[in-house]
């Protein structure tokens, strides 16, 4: 069996992760409460360019495939979001 990580994350209003690359691992984020935006980026020459924003509500599952460059954001000004992240290392 390969290593596996499961994390519960609390996102206060208007909080976001840094832009990051999933290299050598993959996983899923399950939105348990609130909404999260998944902002995807791609490399164009020497820059990162935002190319997609997808919103996931309660029960939504955000894929995090190996090689994805993205960030997650709670765009709400009032409500928290909670997710459970599962990653295969």
Tab-separated table of C-alpha atoms in Angstrom, residues 15-88:
chain	number	residue	atom	x	y	z
A	15	UNK	CA	-8.628	33.148	2.684
A	16	UNK	CA	-6.721	31.410	-0.096
A	17	UNK	CA	-3.770	29.099	-0.491
A	18	UNK	CA	-0.614	30.042	-2.339
A	19	UNK	CA	-0.361	28.997	-5.973
A	20	UNK	CA	1.276	25.575	-5.908
A	21	UNK	CA	2.281	22.658	-8.112
A	22	UNK	CA	1.279	19.080	-7.368
A	23	UNK	CA	4.347	17.214	-8.523
A	24	UNK	CA	4.616	13.490	-7.934
A	25	UNK	CA	1.317	13.250	-6.043
A	26	UNK	CA	-2.388	13.455	-6.704
A	27	UNK	CA	-5.541	13.682	-4.653
A	28	UNK	CA	-8.997	15.131	-4.119
A	29	UNK	CA	-10.578	17.843	-1.981
A	30	UNK	CA	-14.080	17.134	-0.664
A	31	UNK	CA	-15.962	20.319	0.289
A	32	UNK	CA	-17.783	19.617	3.560
A	33	UNK	CA	-19.090	23.135	4.239
A	34	UNK	CA	-19.248	26.421	2.312
A	35	UNK	CA	-17.766	26.924	-1.151
A	36	UNK	CA	-14.250	26.817	-2.556
A	37	UNK	CA	-12.916	28.195	-5.812
A	38	UNK	CA	-10.267	26.174	-7.613
A	39	UNK	CA	-8.161	28.552	-9.716
A	40	UNK	CA	-6.060	26.754	-12.340
A	41	UNK	CA	-2.881	28.066	-13.972
A	42	UNK	CA	-0.687	27.051	-16.871
A	43	UNK	CA	2.812	28.064	-17.878
A	44	UNK	CA	3.126	30.307	-20.913
A	45	UNK	CA	6.733	31.147	-21.659
A	46	UNK	CA	8.095	32.418	-18.325
A	47	UNK	CA	4.744	33.322	-16.738
A	48	UNK	CA	1.884	31.623	-14.926
A	49	UNK	CA	-1.438	32.441	-16.547
A	50	UNK	CA	-4.797	31.893	-14.861
A	51	UNK	CA	-7.063	29.984	-17.234
A	52	UNK	CA	-9.967	28.554	-15.239
A	53	UNK	CA	-11.944	29.186	-12.058
A	54	UNK	CA	-14.315	26.462	-10.903
A	55	UNK	CA	-16.545	26.836	-7.836
A	56	UNK	CA	-17.388	23.806	-5.699
A	57	UNK	CA	-20.119	23.800	-3.069
A	58	UNK	CA	-20.924	21.397	-0.255
A	59	UNK	CA	-20.394	17.829	-1.435
A	60	UNK	CA	-18.250	18.935	-4.374
A	61	UNK	CA	-15.068	17.036	-5.132
A	62	UNK	CA	-12.101	18.957	-6.519
A	63	UNK	CA	-9.578	16.791	-8.386
A	64	UNK	CA	-5.897	17.562	-7.826
A	65	UNK	CA	-4.089	15.553	-10.528
A	66	UNK	CA	-0.326	15.167	-10.646
A	67	UNK	CA	1.168	18.157	-12.430
A	68	UNK	CA	-1.671	20.617	-11.748
A	69	UNK	CA	-0.792	24.214	-10.851
A	70	UNK	CA	-3.578	25.826	-8.840
A	71	UNK	CA	-4.759	27.539	-5.698
A	72	UNK	CA	-7.874	27.155	-3.568
A	73	UNK	CA	-9.858	30.128	-2.289
A	74	UNK	CA	-12.808	30.784	0.009
A	75	UNK	CA	-14.317	33.743	-1.820
A	76	UNK	CA	-17.045	34.374	0.764
A	77	UNK	CA	-16.853	37.575	2.817
A	78	UNK	CA	-18.905	36.049	5.649
A	79	UNK	CA	-18.834	32.253	5.707
A	80	UNK	CA	-16.122	29.723	6.414
A	81	UNK	CA	-15.429	26.704	4.270
A	82	UNK	CA	-14.252	23.294	5.444
A	83	UNK	CA	-12.771	20.567	3.306
A	84	UNK	CA	-11.149	17.186	3.640
A	85	UNK	CA	-8.130	16.696	1.452
A	86	UNK	CA	-6.950	13.208	0.546
A	87	UNK	CA	-3.619	12.810	-1.207
A	88	UNK	CA	-1.771	9.750	-2.498
